[in-house]
XYZ file of C-alpha atoms in Angstrom:
460
model
C 26.980 -2.844 107.825
C 25.997 -1.038 104.612
C 26.505 2.639 105.260
C 24.475 5.149 103.293
C 26.972 7.891 104.069
C 30.579 7.809 105.084
C 31.763 9.166 108.404
C 33.199 12.222 106.674
C 29.957 12.920 104.823
C 27.661 12.993 107.862
C 28.491 16.012 109.990
C 32.084 14.955 110.430
C 31.037 11.447 111.430
C 29.094 12.575 114.506
C 25.629 11.240 115.177
C 23.918 14.448 116.253
C 20.968 14.129 118.667
C 19.060 16.934 120.344
C 19.931 17.390 124.009
C 16.445 16.310 125.068
C 16.855 13.106 123.092
C 20.224 12.463 124.698
C 18.776 12.889 128.184
C 15.809 10.666 127.354
C 17.991 7.945 125.910
C 20.354 8.092 128.884
C 17.395 7.770 131.245
C 16.183 4.781 129.265
C 19.524 3.035 129.700
C 19.110 3.230 133.455
C 15.913 1.183 133.182
C 17.135 -1.396 130.697
C 18.293 -4.620 132.293
C 21.971 -4.321 131.328
C 25.125 -4.101 133.366
C 26.729 -0.807 134.501
C 29.785 -1.704 132.404
C 27.623 -1.888 129.309
C 26.022 1.447 130.180
C 29.512 2.926 130.331
C 30.350 1.357 126.998
C 27.211 2.820 125.413
C 27.827 6.342 126.679
C 30.131 7.357 123.790
C 27.286 6.764 121.335
C 25.511 9.825 122.736
C 28.550 12.085 122.612
C 28.397 14.566 119.776
C 32.096 13.904 119.240
C 31.517 10.172 118.676
C 32.885 8.830 115.417
C 31.803 6.328 112.817
C 33.544 3.513 114.675
C 31.442 4.202 117.791
C 28.292 4.089 115.687
C 29.345 0.728 114.344
C 29.919 -0.564 117.875
C 26.390 0.449 118.827
C 25.088 -2.045 116.297
C 26.720 -4.783 118.354
C 24.170 -4.198 121.114
C 21.205 -6.563 121.393
C 18.406 -5.436 119.079
C 15.958 -4.900 121.922
C 18.397 -2.521 123.639
C 18.959 -0.547 120.445
C 15.221 -0.299 119.874
C 14.639 0.911 123.432
C 17.255 3.608 122.938
C 15.956 4.734 119.551
C 12.394 4.836 120.883
C 13.400 7.685 123.223
C 14.620 9.911 120.403
C 12.550 12.680 118.894
C 11.162 11.989 115.393
C 13.453 14.637 113.906
C 16.451 12.855 115.415
C 15.252 9.518 114.097
C 15.239 11.030 110.627
C 18.911 11.874 111.062
C 19.698 8.400 112.370
C 18.046 6.843 109.330
C 20.567 8.528 107.069
C 23.564 6.807 108.630
C 23.216 3.238 107.350
C 20.756 0.649 106.081
C 20.643 -1.123 109.424
C 19.647 1.991 111.337
C 17.186 2.832 108.584
C 15.436 -0.476 109.195
C 15.584 0.009 112.965
C 13.948 3.429 112.677
C 11.084 1.964 110.650
C 10.216 -0.513 113.398
C 6.585 -0.273 114.495
C 7.519 -0.636 118.169
C 9.601 2.553 118.047
C 6.758 4.632 116.629
C 4.268 3.104 119.020
C 6.457 4.310 121.900
C 6.692 7.778 120.335
C 2.897 7.986 119.940
C 2.289 6.829 123.476
C 4.810 9.327 124.825
C 3.352 12.241 122.874
C -0.309 11.507 123.604
C 0.019 9.720 126.922
C -2.224 12.289 128.610
C -5.197 10.159 127.693
C -6.238 7.983 130.649
C -7.422 5.181 128.380
C -4.457 4.700 126.084
C -4.682 1.088 124.965
C -2.194 -1.190 123.319
C -3.471 -1.742 119.801
C -1.713 -3.692 117.053
C -1.757 -0.900 114.482
C -0.281 -1.744 111.114
C 1.719 1.477 110.987
C 2.182 3.610 114.089
C 4.409 5.930 112.069
C 1.612 6.640 109.620
C -0.807 7.170 112.493
C 1.659 9.632 114.064
C 2.134 11.677 110.901
C -1.570 11.745 109.975
C -2.712 12.758 113.434
C 0.007 15.380 113.793
C -1.017 16.861 110.459
C -4.684 17.022 111.455
C -3.958 18.610 114.836
C -1.730 21.334 113.427
C -3.476 24.700 113.777
C -1.940 25.614 110.408
C -3.162 22.422 108.762
C -4.481 24.246 105.697
C -7.926 22.642 105.978
C -10.562 24.739 104.265
C -14.208 24.029 103.513
C -15.286 24.561 99.907
C -18.829 25.226 98.716
C -19.511 22.913 95.789
C -21.179 24.374 92.712
C -22.387 21.116 91.220
C -23.919 20.732 87.790
C -27.097 18.808 87.051
C -30.308 18.818 89.077
C -29.469 19.672 92.651
C -31.760 18.447 95.470
C -34.070 21.073 96.953
C -33.520 22.354 100.514
C -34.116 19.547 103.021
C -33.153 17.974 106.292
C -33.472 14.561 107.916
C -32.620 12.869 104.613
C -29.894 10.243 104.276
C -26.706 10.029 102.233
C -25.083 6.711 101.385
C -21.864 6.000 99.486
C -21.449 3.286 96.865
C -18.236 3.610 94.892
C -17.812 7.144 93.613
C -21.490 7.973 94.102
C -23.376 9.577 96.984
C -27.078 8.673 97.093
C -29.432 11.129 98.823
C -32.828 9.702 99.776
C -35.949 11.415 101.112
C -35.995 14.115 103.749
C -38.299 17.022 104.497
C -38.486 20.764 103.892
C -40.924 21.171 106.782
C -43.066 18.657 108.700
C -45.883 18.613 106.117
C -43.621 18.414 103.060
C -41.574 15.249 102.742
C -39.819 13.835 99.718
C -39.833 10.495 97.913
C -36.949 11.262 95.596
C -33.462 9.829 95.090
C -30.523 11.933 93.945
C -27.100 10.651 92.970
C -23.963 12.777 93.107
C -20.934 11.780 91.038
C -17.825 12.824 93.001
C -15.677 12.661 89.858
C -17.824 14.682 87.439
C -19.295 16.928 90.188
C -22.778 16.268 88.858
C -26.145 15.656 90.522
C -28.721 13.408 88.878
C -32.302 12.665 89.901
C -32.909 8.908 89.932
C -36.324 7.539 88.938
C -36.239 3.803 89.705
C -37.395 1.495 86.925
C -39.390 -0.447 89.505
C -41.016 0.806 92.675
C -41.240 4.256 94.254
C -39.823 5.370 97.617
C -42.321 6.654 100.178
C -42.506 10.303 101.112
C -40.518 10.024 104.303
C -37.834 11.536 106.493
C -36.003 10.673 109.703
C -35.205 7.183 108.432
C -31.837 5.424 108.319
C -29.931 4.139 105.291
C -26.887 1.902 104.926
C -25.061 0.375 101.970
C -24.354 -3.343 101.731
C -22.535 -4.054 98.480
C -24.671 -2.490 95.698
C -27.865 -2.167 97.739
C -29.102 0.583 100.035
C -31.283 -0.594 102.920
C -33.545 1.957 104.589
C -35.426 1.414 107.820
C -38.037 3.467 109.601
C -39.022 6.996 108.801
C -42.303 8.893 108.974
C -44.542 10.528 106.373
C -45.445 13.455 108.628
C -49.034 12.378 109.205
C -49.817 8.901 110.456
C -47.537 6.335 108.874
C -44.204 4.872 109.938
C -42.235 2.719 107.519
C -40.428 -0.557 107.920
C -37.709 -2.014 105.692
C -36.996 -1.001 102.090
C -34.129 -1.596 99.685
C -32.890 0.308 96.664
C -30.847 -1.845 94.294
C -28.441 0.491 92.507
C -27.691 -2.077 89.784
C -31.269 -3.149 89.044
C -32.453 0.424 89.671
C -35.368 -0.869 91.717
C -37.078 0.124 94.966
C -38.631 -2.675 97.008
C -40.565 -2.949 100.262
C -39.043 -6.039 101.850
C -40.965 -8.735 103.658
C -38.565 -9.592 106.454
C -38.926 -12.233 109.145
C -37.766 -12.929 112.658
C -37.933 -10.477 115.562
C -38.889 -7.392 113.576
C -38.259 -4.153 115.498
C -40.863 -1.432 115.901
C -40.870 1.082 113.008
C -39.327 4.299 114.268
C -37.688 7.631 113.521
C -34.543 9.481 114.601
C -32.685 6.222 115.209
C -29.275 5.271 113.830
C -27.941 2.391 111.761
C -24.601 0.959 110.702
C -23.177 -2.139 109.025
C -20.797 -4.920 109.977
C -20.298 -7.365 107.132
C -23.699 -8.480 105.820
C -25.530 -7.292 108.928
C -27.304 -3.993 109.512
C -27.632 -2.848 113.117
C -30.142 -0.273 114.340
C -30.205 1.358 117.741
C -32.674 3.525 119.614
C -34.925 6.178 118.147
C -38.534 6.997 118.900
C -42.065 6.274 117.758
C -45.467 7.833 118.368
C -48.263 5.738 119.800
C -51.916 6.069 118.802
C -52.494 8.533 121.640
C -49.573 10.653 120.301
C -47.349 9.713 123.221
C -43.663 9.684 122.250
C -41.794 6.537 123.210
C -37.976 6.654 123.299
C -36.167 3.390 122.599
C -32.966 1.773 123.836
C -33.101 -1.459 121.840
C -30.495 -2.933 119.500
C -31.543 -5.097 116.546
C -29.630 -6.867 113.787
C -30.827 -7.525 110.229
C -29.091 -10.095 108.021
C -29.204 -8.877 104.425
C -28.848 -12.381 102.966
C -31.609 -14.142 104.914
C -33.759 -11.027 105.482
C -34.034 -12.048 109.117
C -34.180 -9.756 112.150
C -32.867 -10.559 115.599
C -33.441 -8.495 118.717
C -30.195 -8.431 120.651
C -29.976 -8.447 124.421
C -26.488 -7.139 125.163
C -24.802 -7.091 128.538
C -22.544 -4.380 129.926
C -23.118 -0.626 130.016
C -26.411 -0.364 128.129
C -26.826 3.123 126.608
C -29.927 5.039 127.723
C -32.984 5.440 125.512
C -32.239 8.223 123.053
C -32.724 9.616 119.577
C -30.747 11.950 117.341
C -27.592 9.941 118.044
C -25.060 8.556 115.570
C -23.880 4.966 115.038
C -20.695 4.181 113.107
C -18.587 1.119 112.426
C -14.905 0.913 113.254
C -13.864 -2.394 111.723
C -15.931 -4.960 113.603
C -17.403 -2.868 116.408
C -20.105 -0.228 116.648
C -19.471 3.221 118.099
C -22.474 5.131 119.433
C -22.186 8.887 119.963
C -24.477 11.544 121.397
C -28.243 11.808 121.278
C -30.984 13.148 123.483
C -34.148 12.235 125.346
C -37.458 14.002 125.833
C -39.745 16.216 123.779
C -37.833 19.298 124.960
C -34.467 17.499 125.175
C -34.708 17.062 128.925
C -31.539 14.994 128.652
C -28.641 15.540 126.285
C -25.726 13.191 125.739
C -22.277 13.470 124.215
C -21.012 10.187 125.585
C -19.458 7.306 123.658
C -20.430 3.643 123.843
C -18.909 0.724 121.952
C -20.724 -2.487 121.087
C -18.754 -5.674 120.433
C -20.908 -8.204 118.541
C -18.504 -11.048 119.301
C -19.370 -10.898 123.002
C -22.712 -9.060 122.642
C -21.642 -6.383 125.084
C -21.830 -2.599 125.382
C -18.991 -0.656 127.008
C -19.146 2.999 127.989
C -15.880 4.665 127.112
C -13.999 7.012 129.410
C -12.824 9.652 126.966
C -10.490 12.594 127.446
C -11.930 15.942 126.471
C -15.308 16.275 124.836
C -17.202 17.294 121.741
C -19.715 19.808 123.182
C -22.530 18.712 120.865
C -25.267 16.156 121.368
C -27.966 15.651 118.745
C -28.189 15.381 114.970
C -24.512 16.035 114.248
C -22.945 15.008 110.960
C -20.394 12.254 111.505
C -17.663 10.656 109.414
C -15.222 7.841 110.063
C -11.779 7.511 108.483
C -9.254 4.999 109.759
C -9.166 5.306 113.560
C -10.704 8.789 113.566
C -14.318 9.846 114.126
C -15.144 13.340 112.855
C -18.176 15.218 114.186
C -19.478 18.391 112.526
C -22.225 20.664 113.786
C -25.298 19.564 115.679
C -26.955 21.098 118.708
C -24.807 22.389 121.540
C -24.987 20.292 124.678
C -25.029 23.465 126.798
C -27.698 25.443 124.935
C -30.205 25.295 122.096
C -27.741 26.841 119.659
C -26.539 25.066 116.547
C -22.824 24.691 115.941
C -20.423 24.472 113.007
C -17.256 23.243 114.688
C -15.374 20.112 113.662
C -14.205 17.706 116.355
C -12.171 14.548 116.046
C -12.253 11.524 118.322
C -9.098 9.438 118.110
C -10.341 5.914 118.825
C -6.802 4.719 119.519
C -6.482 6.698 122.739
C -10.093 7.913 122.989
C -9.310 11.622 123.056
C -11.369 14.461 121.577
C -9.678 17.340 119.767
C -11.111 20.353 117.983
C -9.885 20.530 114.387
C -9.219 24.022 113.087
C -10.666 24.710 109.631
C -11.203 27.764 107.475
C -14.502 28.904 105.932
C -16.718 26.409 107.786
C -20.306 25.914 106.566
C -23.149 27.619 108.409
C -24.189 26.105 111.757
C -26.755 23.351 111.309
C -28.103 20.043 112.428
C -29.976 17.198 110.710
C -27.803 17.368 107.588
C -26.168 14.389 105.912
C -22.505 13.551 105.610
C -20.438 11.241 103.446
C -16.763 10.562 102.985
C -15.419 9.485 99.604
C -11.682 9.009 99.334
C -10.162 11.862 101.313
C -13.097 14.250 100.918
C -15.870 14.921 103.441
C -19.199 16.023 101.982
C -22.083 17.700 103.827
C -25.460 18.361 102.249
C -28.488 20.199 103.559
C -29.680 20.337 107.126
C -31.676 22.710 109.261
C -30.825 26.269 110.282
C -34.118 27.993 111.184
C -35.312 26.440 107.928
C -34.279 23.732 105.502
C -31.097 24.511 103.562
C -29.463 23.087 100.432
C -25.833 23.959 101.096
C -23.344 21.471 99.684
C -19.841 21.685 101.128
C -16.651 19.661 101.017
C -13.605 19.460 103.265
C -10.628 18.149 101.337
C -8.237 16.100 103.453
C -5.868 15.108 100.684
C -2.509 14.108 102.111
C -3.993 13.617 105.582
C -6.271 10.584 105.315
C -4.833 8.535 102.452
C -4.185 4.911 103.350
C -5.864 5.276 106.736
C -8.808 3.069 105.845
C -8.150 -0.657 106.117
C -4.890 0.024 107.935
C -6.198 -0.245 111.464
C -7.755 -3.280 113.141
C -10.823 -3.372 115.316
C -11.085 -1.587 118.630
C -10.023 -3.610 121.614
C -12.383 -3.777 124.611
C -12.573 -0.429 126.366
C -13.710 0.698 129.762
């Protein structure tokens, strides 16, 4: 055993645990399949008067027993244990230990699932930091240089590299935009983009997703009599194109949602207006392959979400997460539920979550690692707009309100993007179109979260 400290250098050779940790570890021993004699032999390891020799003897236990014992300690005690020797340092880094700690701390969720996270310790520290009421999170109003977009809502924002692309939107129903703006998150500069080829339509309430260097838009309305189908803006060629797609092409629509898995764009729900001005709310799911330009109407099984619009659709690894939305011209129905779609089995599952985000339509949503962040939107209990930030932990499906300072004004129908560890919100509606541009810096709280967590397992 390679000791990092000698017995005389570490609190007189005693391995000091908190009393709660001692009780928890002792309780664990009673449930481990070992003999009473071995339990008696282990007892000295939890005595504050134990010496370095006793610590050495503990390492003679089977690894699984040692891990079970260490898993019952508090994180602060594990930090002390790590200082004793290289072997215990490695033990305390074991993913199984931190998984047990996470499950114990947040076991109140009724849907805690076993997930093969790459680093449960990182998940623990990041989540704990976000949930701390003194987390230091503060919204900042960005004073960008360059040509800033005019006040608008129901536009889209899409991230490619360090750039955020804002497309379209409206100031009021009769004034819609056909412009593209690009924001450089490193130089803090806006730039109006005039494509070398093609011109976007004057539209709003469309969707936009990025696949490699291209931005695909679908749907949208010009405010008078025209809905739009599929378009693509190539950020390298600087060209706008109206695509001739094939297959089972979905109905052009507005107020739907879209997301990407691999080369495929998925759209769900929304609404369209028939010739007699009747509003039709949709509950269909369609998939567009960006390589073959082919549509496919999907017919999932499971808990099919209701027809809705104003919802949000995000990707967590290889599954789609659908949140919120509403139905009816006067929002006769409002939703803040969560559904997950698994394309491998073509099935929707409605998730039983703990807690709630009390918002329903046109919120601004972000995803980072296993966390879904929801800002603003319309209250599910009234017609008021909100400016709270909620987080859904998709590991244990539990909502939590995140405390922040200096939040932006209440709004809905704005756009949101996350670049690195920064969340950006632009525009939206608050009695009128606004052009506020705000950022929530999460430096030190979200780093390394992306690409660290695998796909969601089936939920019910």
